[in-house]
Each structure stands twice: as C-alpha cells, then as structure tokens.
XYZ file of C-alpha atoms in Angstrom:
235
model
C 0.139 -0.155 -0.746
C 0.976 3.482 -0.806
C 2.531 5.731 1.940
C -0.489 7.910 2.736
C -0.262 11.386 1.040
C 0.599 13.826 4.170
C 3.414 11.370 5.676
C 4.290 12.602 2.609
C 4.375 15.734 2.575
C 3.548 18.277 5.285
C 0.200 19.080 4.970
C 0.435 23.162 4.900
C -2.436 24.551 7.135
C -5.770 25.579 6.533
C -6.979 28.525 5.610
C -9.401 31.414 6.119
C -10.844 31.216 2.339
C -12.837 34.552 3.489
C -12.255 37.750 2.567
C -9.773 36.909 -0.627
C -9.113 39.250 -3.234
C -9.268 39.805 -6.718
C -6.328 37.363 -8.964
C -3.783 38.080 -10.822
C -4.013 37.711 -14.136
C -3.865 33.907 -15.801
C -0.092 32.489 -16.173
C 1.550 31.318 -19.040
C 1.145 28.105 -19.439
C 3.575 24.984 -21.572
C 1.705 23.671 -23.595
C 1.075 19.700 -23.241
C 0.916 16.283 -24.903
C -2.291 13.440 -25.180
C -2.612 11.108 -22.429
C 0.388 9.241 -21.315
C -0.781 6.011 -20.755
C 2.983 4.147 -21.631
C 4.442 6.401 -18.254
C 6.831 4.909 -15.829
C 4.331 3.333 -13.407
C 6.872 4.063 -10.531
C 5.974 7.878 -11.074
C 2.811 7.275 -8.406
C 4.646 5.158 -5.560
C 7.823 8.187 -5.932
C 5.645 11.076 -5.449
C 4.298 9.462 -2.163
C 7.861 8.878 -0.642
C 9.468 12.289 -1.423
C 9.389 15.007 1.314
C 11.237 18.319 -0.024
C 11.517 20.698 1.909
C 10.701 23.459 -0.837
C 6.895 23.015 -1.074
C 6.666 24.922 2.254
C 3.332 26.595 2.202
C 4.287 30.434 2.958
C 2.276 32.342 5.099
C -0.726 34.438 3.466
C -0.885 37.410 2.926
C -4.160 39.193 3.219
C -2.108 42.317 0.727
C -1.755 39.373 -1.881
C -3.332 38.402 -5.081
C -5.476 35.471 -4.502
C -6.342 33.251 -7.873
C -8.843 30.637 -7.562
C -9.777 27.283 -8.787
C -7.762 26.332 -12.216
C -9.414 24.178 -14.086
C -8.338 22.721 -17.561
C -8.852 20.128 -20.006
C -5.575 18.849 -21.982
C -6.446 17.399 -25.797
C -3.802 19.003 -27.781
C -1.360 21.217 -27.235
C -2.139 24.541 -25.839
C -1.629 27.548 -28.263
C 1.710 29.368 -27.395
C 1.313 33.061 -25.428
C -2.467 30.978 -24.527
C -3.918 30.707 -20.864
C -4.537 26.942 -20.908
C -7.214 27.588 -18.074
C -9.735 29.458 -16.327
C -10.204 31.121 -13.040
C -13.010 30.547 -11.203
C -13.386 32.012 -7.479
C -16.827 30.920 -6.526
C -16.063 27.124 -8.155
C -14.501 25.528 -5.992
C -15.703 27.241 -2.597
C -19.150 25.899 -3.899
C -18.985 22.533 -4.694
C -15.842 21.537 -2.177
C -18.172 21.192 0.659
C -20.981 19.226 -0.901
C -20.639 14.927 -0.843
C -19.395 13.627 -3.760
C -22.313 12.448 -5.913
C -21.178 8.954 -7.785
C -23.504 7.713 -9.209
C -23.363 9.735 -12.037
C -22.663 7.461 -15.602
C -20.988 8.601 -18.320
C -22.248 7.790 -22.612
C -20.318 4.321 -21.705
C -22.199 3.636 -18.700
C -19.149 4.155 -16.059
C -20.016 5.383 -12.701
C -17.849 8.697 -12.102
C -16.285 6.421 -10.096
C -14.650 3.776 -11.625
C -13.886 6.544 -14.721
C -11.777 8.600 -12.114
C -9.833 4.904 -11.040
C -9.427 3.603 -14.493
C -8.002 7.005 -16.001
C -5.686 8.089 -12.710
C -4.000 4.691 -13.635
C -3.173 5.734 -17.494
C -1.641 8.719 -15.558
C 0.037 6.439 -13.093
C -1.615 9.055 -10.295
C -2.516 8.145 -7.569
C -6.398 7.495 -7.736
C -6.705 9.389 -4.635
C -5.339 12.304 -5.547
C -7.351 12.307 -8.463
C -10.418 11.438 -6.335
C -10.294 14.157 -3.910
C -9.517 17.576 -7.077
C -12.474 15.701 -8.262
C -14.503 16.496 -5.162
C -12.876 19.589 -4.721
C -13.788 20.433 -8.094
C -17.007 20.048 -9.087
C -18.211 17.301 -5.919
C -18.098 14.756 -8.741
C -20.931 15.694 -10.777
C -20.530 16.512 -14.415
C -22.808 18.787 -15.347
C -22.205 20.707 -12.285
C -21.618 24.017 -13.579
C -20.222 26.719 -11.842
C -21.378 30.897 -11.551
C -18.529 31.738 -14.225
C -19.913 29.295 -16.887
C -17.169 26.668 -16.037
C -18.423 23.124 -16.663
C -17.405 19.853 -15.928
C -15.811 17.453 -13.477
C -12.990 19.342 -13.846
C -14.980 23.339 -14.353
C -13.776 23.919 -17.953
C -14.815 27.486 -19.332
C -16.075 27.411 -22.586
C -13.682 29.446 -24.738
C -10.653 26.668 -22.928
C -12.799 23.777 -24.514
C -12.992 25.344 -27.531
C -9.194 26.656 -27.701
C -8.501 22.521 -27.095
C -11.048 20.859 -29.116
C -13.279 18.867 -26.613
C -16.251 18.234 -27.643
C -18.796 18.164 -24.699
C -17.550 19.294 -21.801
C -19.936 17.746 -20.012
C -18.193 14.485 -21.195
C -16.763 13.035 -17.616
C -14.777 10.834 -19.868
C -13.064 14.171 -21.657
C -12.961 15.936 -18.198
C -10.801 13.365 -16.729
C -7.980 12.537 -18.786
C -7.632 16.597 -20.191
C -7.120 17.053 -15.930
C -5.018 14.543 -15.146
C -2.733 14.991 -18.159
C -1.865 18.203 -16.784
C -1.928 17.753 -13.624
C 0.143 14.861 -13.785
C 2.668 17.273 -16.453
C 2.669 20.021 -12.778
C 3.833 17.019 -11.360
C 6.444 16.229 -13.686
C 7.282 19.776 -14.318
C 7.659 20.455 -9.981
C 8.947 17.365 -8.450
C 6.499 17.230 -5.889
C 2.860 17.656 -5.202
C 2.269 20.984 -3.388
C 4.038 22.713 -5.550
C 2.172 20.801 -8.349
C -1.420 21.205 -6.726
C -0.723 25.060 -6.861
C 0.433 25.065 -10.202
C -3.061 23.621 -11.460
C -4.772 25.958 -8.866
C -2.595 29.133 -9.100
C -0.955 28.278 -12.547
C 2.945 27.401 -13.116
C 4.128 30.712 -13.033
C 2.619 31.609 -10.039
C 4.693 28.368 -8.450
C 7.510 29.521 -10.496
C 7.748 33.013 -9.734
C 7.711 32.040 -5.535
C 9.567 29.872 -5.909
C 7.156 26.865 -4.214
C 3.608 27.298 -3.090
C 2.313 30.913 -3.482
C 0.972 32.890 -0.350
C -2.421 33.431 -2.169
C -4.845 31.351 0.018
C -7.065 30.495 -2.158
C -4.249 28.641 -3.179
C -2.704 27.585 -0.042
C -6.404 26.473 0.853
C -7.163 24.089 -2.172
C -3.812 22.934 -1.850
C -4.172 21.091 1.943
C -7.830 20.642 1.325
C -7.408 18.623 -1.995
C -3.804 16.117 0.168
C -6.212 16.423 3.228
C -9.288 14.907 1.308
C -6.551 12.207 -0.706
C -5.543 11.012 3.016
C -8.538 10.348 3.856
C -9.171 8.978 1.087
C -6.844 6.150 0.984
C -7.716 5.314 4.736
C-alpha cells in the first residue's frame, strides 16, 4: 500500500478562504501533449515517497492577490501565448463542501468513480489524489456548472474547451483525461505534489515566481483541501 499523502508531505495549515482579493492575470502555460498511458508506473509511488523542503507553504497575506480554482482539459497542444485554464472564484468554495456523487454515469455507462480510477491508472496518478481533485473541483458531478460558466468534473470554461478541441465539456472522460494530463504534467515539472497542485490551481508561472506554493489564500486552501481529502480516501 502506498504511503499516505499527508505523511509524504507536511499538510499546509488550513486558511480562511474569506476576504479573498482579485486574482492576478493568468500565467502562461506550456504546451501539453496527449495522454501518457506508457508513463513509468513508478511515478505514483515516487510521489508518495518524497518530502521536499522546498514545498513548504509560505505565510498567506491578505494583501496578496489571490488566484482561484484553475481548471483545464488538455487534449492537444496549448497554443503559444495562451492560458490553458480559467479562474473561477466561486467554483471551488461552492462545490468543495458538497458530498461526492458517484452515481452519475458517463455516456459509456461507467460511473464517475470507475472513470476516475481508470484515468488515474492511465496517467500513473494515485487514485486517491485524482478522486480528491474531482471532489474539490465539482463534487463528482459531471453536469456541474459554476457561476462563471465552468463546466463538468474538472470545471472547464467554454473558451478553454473550444481552444483545446473538447467537443463536450460535460463528457466525464474528456474532463478527467484532460485534468489528469495537466496535473501529471505539473508533477513532472515541479517534482512534488504541493507545488503541482498549486500550479494546477494558480498556474505554473505563480509557482515559479514564488519558488514554491504561492502565498495566495485560495491556493493554499486548495492545496490543503486536496491533500487532506486524498489522505482520508486512502484510509
């Protein structure tokens, strides 16, 4: 059995998501290829074995700009100069408190739970991690729509879906495979889970700028919730 996520990396303290400021402009996102079914399966195990000191969360400041949930579906290379995801300040806070609904069925008849597990294996990600991301993003509802118009399990914005060739933002498999591809790319890029989750939420540019998880309340809250839930799901 894999090492629990929270023991692999120190969990950041939960922060008050209130009084959030406007998010900064989206950071640039490098091009991402398609699914990586042939990736080294040892990646998932290595994720749970690291404890990088560089991933420690800095103290949040109320005066800092605070980006909000970053969601993305990746089925093709992101055009140069384009931001692959959109920010939605209401989405993560609205859905994260709801219980995960695993009864929804995809077009092929598979439950969300089954699809998440399958896609996690395809991208060599811990199943508990992908389940946690889906819970925080949409509470497992493939028909979820945020006040800003983000849709589906990974809360794609319509413009993002069109740019990346996504034909149906409510299709669970398209959302899951895109989100998993993007998260796996950030894990490979930054080498540890807190920074990868921060990049998924706030953009890799913000993580690079601050040399770790940026001091944004929303991002710190997001990282904490996803990692905490992933640990709970492993128990």
